[in-house]
PDB file of C-alpha atoms in Angstrom:
ATOM      1  CA  UNK A 117      31.614  37.043   6.418  1.00 51.00           C
ATOM      2  CA  UNK A 118      33.302  37.691   9.841  1.00 51.00           C
ATOM      3  CA  UNK A 119      32.335  41.634  10.857  1.00 47.00           C
ATOM      4  CA  UNK A 120      36.268  42.812   9.639  1.00 52.00           C
ATOM      5  CA  UNK A 121      35.116  41.297   6.185  1.00 52.00           C
ATOM      6  CA  UNK A 122      32.629  43.946   5.898  1.00 45.00           C
ATOM      7  CA  UNK A 123      33.748  46.706   6.847  1.00 52.00           C
ATOM      8  CA  UNK A 124      36.214  46.595   4.380  1.00 54.00           C
ATOM      9  CA  UNK A 125      34.618  46.074   1.653  1.00 47.00           C
ATOM     10  CA  UNK A 126      31.948  48.830   2.957  1.00 42.00           C
ATOM     11  CA  UNK A 127      35.346  50.935   2.710  1.00 53.00           C
ATOM     12  CA  UNK A 128      36.475  50.234  -0.655  1.00 53.00           C
ATOM     13  CA  UNK A 129      32.446  51.033  -2.036  1.00 44.00           C
ATOM     14  CA  UNK A 130      32.420  54.009  -0.308  1.00 46.00           C
ATOM     15  CA  UNK A 131      36.465  54.690  -1.298  1.00 51.00           C
ATOM     16  CA  UNK A 132      37.105  53.962  -4.144  1.00 48.00           C
ATOM     17  CA  UNK A 133      33.346  52.375  -5.897  1.00 52.00           C
ATOM     18  CA  UNK A 134      34.934  49.035  -5.409  1.00 58.00           C
ATOM     19  CA  UNK A 135      33.677  45.466  -3.990  1.00 57.00           C
ATOM     20  CA  UNK A 136      34.970  41.643  -5.240  1.00 67.00           C
ATOM     21  CA  UNK A 137      31.000  39.522  -5.500  1.00 60.00           C
ATOM     22  CA  UNK A 138      31.765  36.398  -3.949  1.00 59.00           C
ATOM     23  CA  UNK A 139      28.838  35.653  -1.638  1.00 53.00           C
ATOM     24  CA  UNK A 140      27.090  34.298  -4.976  1.00 55.00           C
ATOM     25  CA  UNK A 141      25.594  30.796  -5.209  1.00 54.00           C
ATOM     26  CA  UNK A 142      28.782  29.204  -7.452  1.00 56.00           C
ATOM     27  CA  UNK A 143      31.910  30.847  -5.726  1.00 62.00           C
ATOM     28  CA  UNK A 144      32.888  33.197  -8.395  1.00 71.00           C
ATOM     29  CA  UNK A 145      35.148  35.719  -7.049  1.00 87.00           C
ATOM     30  CA  UNK A 146      33.385  38.609  -9.820  1.00 90.00           C
ATOM     31  CA  UNK A 147      35.206  42.695  -9.057  1.00 92.00           C
ATOM     32  CA  UNK A 148      33.009  45.013 -10.213  1.00 92.00           C
ATOM     33  CA  UNK A 149      34.666  48.530 -10.599  1.00 90.00           C
ATOM     34  CA  UNK A 150      32.530  51.717 -10.671  1.00 91.00           C
ATOM     35  CA  UNK A 151      33.454  54.804 -13.466  1.00 90.00           C
ATOM     36  CA  UNK A 152      31.017  57.601 -12.422  1.00 89.00           C
ATOM     37  CA  UNK A 153      31.406  61.555 -12.713  1.00 87.00           C
ATOM     38  CA  UNK A 154      34.042  62.689 -14.644  1.00 84.00           C
ATOM     39  CA  UNK A 155      37.131  60.892 -14.848  1.00 85.00           C
ATOM     40  CA  UNK A 156      39.553  62.864 -14.187  1.00 78.00           C
ATOM     41  CA  UNK A 157      43.019  63.969 -15.820  1.00 71.00           C
ATOM     42  CA  UNK A 158      46.355  65.033 -14.235  1.00 68.00           C
ATOM     43  CA  UNK A 159      44.602  67.708 -13.275  1.00 69.00           C
ATOM     44  CA  UNK A 160      41.710  67.685 -10.307  1.00 65.00           C
ATOM     45  CA  UNK A 161      38.351  68.071 -10.833  1.00 61.00           C
ATOM     46  CA  UNK A 162      36.427  70.369  -8.682  1.00 63.00           C
ATOM     47  CA  UNK A 163      35.276  69.726  -4.962  1.00 65.00           C
ATOM     48  CA  UNK A 164      32.207  69.242  -5.591  1.00 70.00           C
ATOM     49  CA  UNK A 165      32.282  66.748  -9.355  1.00 69.00           C
ATOM     50  CA  UNK A 166      32.158  63.657  -9.161  1.00 78.00           C
ATOM     51  CA  UNK A 167      34.907  62.434 -10.596  1.00 77.00           C
ATOM     52  CA  UNK A 168      37.503  59.127 -11.514  1.00 76.00           C
ATOM     53  CA  UNK A 169      40.394  59.109 -11.254  1.00 82.00           C
ATOM     54  CA  UNK A 170      42.681  57.380 -13.623  1.00 80.00           C
ATOM     55  CA  UNK A 171      45.493  56.877 -11.414  1.00 80.00           C
ATOM     56  CA  UNK A 172      43.910  54.952  -8.130  1.00 85.00           C
ATOM     57  CA  UNK A 173      41.844  52.972 -11.500  1.00 89.00           C
ATOM     58  CA  UNK A 174      45.312  51.892 -12.974  1.00 91.00           C
ATOM     59  CA  UNK A 175      47.031  49.631  -9.875  1.00 91.00           C
ATOM     60  CA  UNK A 176      44.564  48.781  -9.780  1.00 91.00           C
ATOM     61  CA  UNK A 177      42.523  46.794 -13.181  1.00 92.00           C
ATOM     62  CA  UNK A 178      46.714  45.626 -12.715  1.00 93.00           C
ATOM     63  CA  UNK A 179      46.788  44.208  -9.531  1.00 92.00           C
ATOM     64  CA  UNK A 180      42.499  42.440 -10.581  1.00 92.00           C
ATOM     65  CA  UNK A 181      45.337  41.022 -13.675  1.00 93.00           C
ATOM     66  CA  UNK A 182      48.211  40.199 -10.753  1.00 93.00           C
ATOM     67  CA  UNK A 183      45.458  38.318  -8.752  1.00 90.00           C
ATOM     68  CA  UNK A 184      45.304  34.208  -9.861  1.00 89.00           C
ATOM     69  CA  UNK A 185      41.606  34.195  -7.589  1.00 89.00           C
ATOM     70  CA  UNK A 186      39.901  36.268  -8.925  1.00 91.00           C
ATOM     71  CA  UNK A 187      37.477  34.977 -11.981  1.00 92.00           C
ATOM     72  CA  UNK A 188      36.461  38.224 -13.505  1.00 93.00           C
ATOM     73  CA  UNK A 189      35.651  42.021 -14.161  1.00 95.00           C
ATOM     74  CA  UNK A 190      32.313  43.815 -13.610  1.00 95.00           C
ATOM     75  CA  UNK A 191      32.314  46.775 -14.568  1.00 95.00           C
ATOM     76  CA  UNK A 192      29.676  49.614 -14.473  1.00 95.00           C
ATOM     77  CA  UNK A 193      29.114  53.127 -15.978  1.00 94.00           C
ATOM     78  CA  UNK A 194      27.402  56.279 -15.398  1.00 93.00           C
ATOM     79  CA  UNK A 195      29.790  58.477 -16.719  1.00 89.00           C
ATOM     80  CA  UNK A 196      29.677  62.241 -18.265  1.00 85.00           C
ATOM     81  CA  UNK A 197      32.762  60.767 -19.739  1.00 82.00           C
ATOM     82  CA  UNK A 198      36.234  63.490 -19.378  1.00 83.00           C
ATOM     83  CA  UNK A 199      40.227  63.985 -20.021  1.00 84.00           C
ATOM     84  CA  UNK A 200      41.449  61.356 -23.408  1.00 86.00           C
ATOM     85  CA  UNK A 201      44.203  60.150 -22.605  1.00 88.00           C
ATOM     86  CA  UNK A 202      42.376  58.915 -19.673  1.00 89.00           C
ATOM     87  CA  UNK A 203      39.947  57.115 -20.121  1.00 89.00           C
ATOM     88  CA  UNK A 204      41.515  55.857 -23.349  1.00 92.00           C
ATOM     89  CA  UNK A 205      44.476  54.242 -21.289  1.00 92.00           C
ATOM     90  CA  UNK A 206      41.347  52.942 -18.593  1.00 93.00           C
ATOM     91  CA  UNK A 207      39.979  51.638 -21.369  1.00 94.00           C
ATOM     92  CA  UNK A 208      42.779  49.944 -23.218  1.00 94.00           C
ATOM     93  CA  UNK A 209      43.882  48.564 -19.383  1.00 94.00           C
ATOM     94  CA  UNK A 210      40.110  46.780 -18.982  1.00 95.00           C
ATOM     95  CA  UNK A 211      40.643  46.015 -23.113  1.00 96.00           C
ATOM     96  CA  UNK A 212      43.986  43.319 -22.927  1.00 95.00           C
ATOM     97  CA  UNK A 213      42.960  41.977 -19.406  1.00 95.00           C
ATOM     98  CA  UNK A 214      42.684  38.228 -18.394  1.00 95.00           C
ATOM     99  CA  UNK A 215      39.305  37.983 -17.564  1.00 95.00           C
ATOM    100  CA  UNK A 216      36.218  38.181 -18.904  1.00 96.00           C
ATOM    101  CA  UNK A 217      34.407  41.253 -18.448  1.00 96.00           C
ATOM    102  CA  UNK A 218      31.182  43.195 -18.753  1.00 97.00           C
ATOM    103  CA  UNK A 219      30.350  46.767 -18.785  1.00 96.00           C
ATOM    104  CA  UNK A 220      26.596  47.539 -17.801  1.00 97.00           C
ATOM    105  CA  UNK A 221      26.132  50.999 -19.161  1.00 96.00           C
ATOM    106  CA  UNK A 222      23.389  52.691 -15.921  1.00 94.00           C
ATOM    107  CA  UNK A 223      22.247  56.766 -16.711  1.00 89.00           C
ATOM    108  CA  UNK A 224      24.441  57.306 -19.076  1.00 90.00           C
ATOM    109  CA  UNK A 225      28.390  56.837 -20.325  1.00 90.00           C
ATOM    110  CA  UNK A 226      28.773  60.446 -22.380  1.00 90.00           C
ATOM    111  CA  UNK A 227      31.778  60.639 -24.896  1.00 87.00           C
ATOM    112  CA  UNK A 228      35.411  58.952 -23.381  1.00 89.00           C
ATOM    113  CA  UNK A 229      33.042  56.993 -21.800  1.00 91.00           C
ATOM    114  CA  UNK A 230      31.849  55.317 -25.013  1.00 93.00           C
ATOM    115  CA  UNK A 231      35.194  53.477 -25.728  1.00 94.00           C
ATOM    116  CA  UNK A 232      35.083  52.405 -21.451  1.00 94.00           C
ATOM    117  CA  UNK A 233      31.777  50.773 -22.070  1.00 95.00           C
ATOM    118  CA  UNK A 234      32.836  49.493 -25.236  1.00 95.00           C
ATOM    119  CA  UNK A 235      36.136  48.077 -23.382  1.00 96.00           C
ATOM    120  CA  UNK A 236      35.289  45.299 -21.521  1.00 96.00           C
ATOM    121  CA  UNK A 237      34.082  42.052 -23.356  1.00 96.00           C
ATOM    122  CA  UNK A 238      30.327  41.833 -23.282  1.00 97.00           C
ATOM    123  CA  UNK A 239      28.133  45.400 -22.635  1.00 96.00           C
ATOM    124  CA  UNK A 240      25.012  46.004 -21.674  1.00 97.00           C
ATOM    125  CA  UNK A 241      23.096  49.429 -21.087  1.00 97.00           C
ATOM    126  CA  UNK A 242      19.671  49.520 -19.300  1.00 97.00           C
ATOM    127  CA  UNK A 243      16.633  50.834 -21.589  1.00 96.00           C
ATOM    128  CA  UNK A 244      16.866  53.855 -20.931  1.00 95.00           C
ATOM    129  CA  UNK A 245      20.614  54.459 -20.677  1.00 95.00           C
ATOM    130  CA  UNK A 246      22.607  56.870 -22.762  1.00 94.00           C
ATOM    131  CA  UNK A 247      25.380  57.211 -25.592  1.00 91.00           C
ATOM    132  CA  UNK A 248      26.607  59.929 -26.451  1.00 90.00           C
ATOM    133  CA  UNK A 249      29.224  60.796 -29.322  1.00 87.00           C
ATOM    134  CA  UNK A 250      30.146  63.905 -30.070  1.00 80.00           C
ATOM    135  CA  UNK A 251      33.106  65.320 -31.458  1.00 76.00           C
ATOM    136  CA  UNK A 252      36.521  66.223 -29.972  1.00 71.00           C
ATOM    137  CA  UNK A 253      36.614  69.014 -27.687  1.00 67.00           C
ATOM    138  CA  UNK A 254      38.919  71.466 -26.171  1.00 62.00           C
ATOM    139  CA  UNK A 255      39.350  73.937 -23.292  1.00 59.00           C
ATOM    140  CA  UNK A 256      41.431  76.056 -23.198  1.00 52.00           C
ATOM    141  CA  UNK A 257      43.915  78.290 -24.922  1.00 55.00           C
ATOM    142  CA  UNK A 258      43.143  77.283 -29.135  1.00 53.00           C
ATOM    143  CA  UNK A 259      46.171  78.346 -31.122  1.00 58.00           C
ATOM    144  CA  UNK A 260      43.657  78.139 -34.959  1.00 56.00           C
ATOM    145  CA  UNK A 261      46.480  76.622 -37.760  1.00 60.00           C
ATOM    146  CA  UNK A 262      46.323  73.713 -39.597  1.00 64.00           C
ATOM    147  CA  UNK A 263      48.834  71.327 -37.098  1.00 64.00           C
ATOM    148  CA  UNK A 264      45.214  72.768 -34.547  1.00 64.00           C
ATOM    149  CA  UNK A 265      42.559  70.285 -36.007  1.00 66.00           C
ATOM    150  CA  UNK A 266      45.751  67.705 -37.803  1.00 73.00           C
ATOM    151  CA  UNK A 267      45.569  67.175 -33.928  1.00 72.00           C
ATOM    152  CA  UNK A 268      42.169  67.405 -32.964  1.00 70.00           C
ATOM    153  CA  UNK A 269      42.039  64.851 -35.788  1.00 78.00           C
ATOM    154  CA  UNK A 270      44.167  62.384 -34.440  1.00 81.00           C
ATOM    155  CA  UNK A 271      42.563  62.611 -30.735  1.00 82.00           C
ATOM    156  CA  UNK A 272      39.412  61.367 -32.745  1.00 85.00           C
ATOM    157  CA  UNK A 273      40.682  59.232 -34.909  1.00 88.00           C
ATOM    158  CA  UNK A 274      42.329  56.837 -31.241  1.00 90.00           C
ATOM    159  CA  UNK A 275      38.659  57.268 -30.028  1.00 89.00           C
ATOM    160  CA  UNK A 276      37.131  56.416 -33.545  1.00 91.00           C
ATOM    161  CA  UNK A 277      39.597  53.167 -34.067  1.00 92.00           C
ATOM    162  CA  UNK A 278      39.409  52.123 -30.175  1.00 93.00           C
ATOM    163  CA  UNK A 279      35.150  51.827 -30.359  1.00 92.00           C
ATOM    164  CA  UNK A 280      35.910  50.125 -33.966  1.00 94.00           C
ATOM    165  CA  UNK A 281      37.526  47.555 -32.832  1.00 94.00           C
ATOM    166  CA  UNK A 282      35.743  46.399 -29.440  1.00 95.00           C
ATOM    167  CA  UNK A 283      32.210  47.185 -30.863  1.00 93.00           C
ATOM    168  CA  UNK A 284      30.521  45.868 -34.465  1.00 94.00           C
ATOM    169  CA  UNK A 285      30.212  49.333 -35.381  1.00 92.00           C
ATOM    170  CA  UNK A 286      31.389  50.160 -38.244  1.00 93.00           C
ATOM    171  CA  UNK A 287      34.354  53.514 -38.199  1.00 91.00           C
ATOM    172  CA  UNK A 288      32.494  55.431 -41.091  1.00 92.00           C
ATOM    173  CA  UNK A 289      28.911  55.022 -39.136  1.00 92.00           C
ATOM    174  CA  UNK A 290      30.096  56.773 -35.975  1.00 89.00           C
ATOM    175  CA  UNK A 291      32.233  59.331 -36.939  1.00 90.00           C
ATOM    176  CA  UNK A 292      28.801  60.804 -39.037  1.00 90.00           C
ATOM    177  CA  UNK A 293      27.303  60.422 -36.373  1.00 90.00           C
ATOM    178  CA  UNK A 294      30.349  62.168 -34.305  1.00 85.00           C
ATOM    179  CA  UNK A 295      29.501  64.479 -36.560  1.00 84.00           C
ATOM    180  CA  UNK A 296      25.294  64.511 -36.196  1.00 85.00           C
ATOM    181  CA  UNK A 297      24.246  68.606 -36.893  1.00 79.00           C
ATOM    182  CA  UNK A 298      20.673  67.946 -36.256  1.00 77.00           C
ATOM    183  CA  UNK A 299      19.954  66.639 -33.583  1.00 69.00           C
ATOM    184  CA  UNK A 300      21.940  68.740 -30.473  1.00 63.00           C
ATOM    185  CA  UNK A 301      20.515  72.455 -30.387  1.00 52.00           C
ATOM    186  CA  UNK A 302      23.595  73.548 -29.141  1.00 60.00           C
ATOM    187  CA  UNK A 303      26.259  71.520 -30.665  1.00 68.00           C
ATOM    188  CA  UNK A 304      28.030  68.231 -32.972  1.00 76.00           C
ATOM    189  CA  UNK A 305      26.588  64.328 -32.105  1.00 80.00           C
ATOM    190  CA  UNK A 306      23.906  62.216 -31.340  1.00 88.00           C
ATOM    191  CA  UNK A 307      22.194  61.135 -27.887  1.00 91.00           C
ATOM    192  CA  UNK A 308      21.107  56.708 -28.257  1.00 93.00           C
ATOM    193  CA  UNK A 309      19.320  55.500 -26.065  1.00 95.00           C
ATOM    194  CA  UNK A 310      18.478  51.984 -24.923  1.00 92.00           C
ATOM    195  CA  UNK A 311      18.050  50.102 -27.457  1.00 95.00           C
ATOM    196  CA  UNK A 312      19.611  52.093 -30.283  1.00 95.00           C
ATOM    197  CA  UNK A 313      22.974  51.683 -28.741  1.00 95.00           C
ATOM    198  CA  UNK A 314      22.159  47.965 -29.364  1.00 95.00           C
ATOM    199  CA  UNK A 315      20.951  48.788 -33.524  1.00 95.00           C
ATOM    200  CA  UNK A 316      23.972  51.517 -34.375  1.00 93.00           C
ATOM    201  CA  UNK A 317      26.323  48.279 -32.710  1.00 94.00           C
ATOM    202  CA  UNK A 318      28.082  50.232 -29.864  1.00 93.00           C
ATOM    203  CA  UNK A 319      26.888  47.898 -27.213  1.00 95.00           C
ATOM    204  CA  UNK A 320      26.134  44.397 -27.701  1.00 95.00           C
ATOM    205  CA  UNK A 321      23.012  43.802 -25.632  1.00 95.00           C
ATOM    206  CA  UNK A 322      19.731  45.728 -23.744  1.00 97.00           C
ATOM    207  CA  UNK A 323      19.554  44.924 -19.373  1.00 95.00           C
ATOM    208  CA  UNK A 324      21.071  45.334 -16.383  1.00 95.00           C
ATOM    209  CA  UNK A 325      22.871  44.224 -13.297  1.00 94.00           C
ATOM    210  CA  UNK A 326      20.474  40.879 -13.575  1.00 95.00           C
ATOM    211  CA  UNK A 327      21.526  39.590 -17.219  1.00 95.00           C
ATOM    212  CA  UNK A 328      25.078  40.830 -16.218  1.00 95.00           C
ATOM    213  CA  UNK A 329      25.969  39.082 -13.978  1.00 94.00           C
ATOM    214  CA  UNK A 330      24.757  35.846 -15.886  1.00 94.00           C
ATOM    215  CA  UNK A 331      26.795  36.955 -19.027  1.00 95.00           C
ATOM    216  CA  UNK A 332      29.076  37.029 -16.951  1.00 94.00           C
ATOM    217  CA  UNK A 333      28.727  33.781 -15.013  1.00 92.00           C
ATOM    218  CA  UNK A 334      28.360  32.270 -17.935  1.00 92.00           C
ATOM    219  CA  UNK A 335      31.897  33.762 -19.429  1.00 93.00           C
ATOM    220  CA  UNK A 336      33.849  33.079 -16.731  1.00 91.00           C
ATOM    221  CA  UNK A 337      32.988  29.094 -17.014  1.00 83.00           C
TER     222      UNK A 337
END
């Protein structure tokens, strides 16, 4: 690779957390996508927050689908969650790609990070990685009417239905984990660590970057 190509890759990593891997022995062209920090919606997060901007990722995913030279997608996740609509939009885009995709949960993939992790064709989590499932939260003014609670239920159903479709956990079991009152002292929900996420059916396998790349190359072949 020339110096210009190396500089371009460094810039892609620095600005967007993305790079195309193509120096491997099998010459497979794999695009690496990172989802870190908070998933931003229509409003920008504070300047001190690490964020993933959906208005960057959606066009990039469309470009990946349109690029016939890219053979696979690897998604690295370490996210605290964020905007529900933005997260589901990214997850739907990943799930609808025609190329093989693999996700790897590193530090954690919490809240809306759960559908993002299971959107890939196959998913990994490192042994110390965590998945947090909890009910939908809303910030700002909430009107205490039956319509408001029905709206909350509708949003929650969208998340539960997507995760059930793209993983091996049943809708009702995920809902039970989401409304668990025994684990978190100030909230509802469940934290699953590494192997626990696999046993519950959220994630396919415990592994690291070597395992994720190996699996993706097998899927490409």
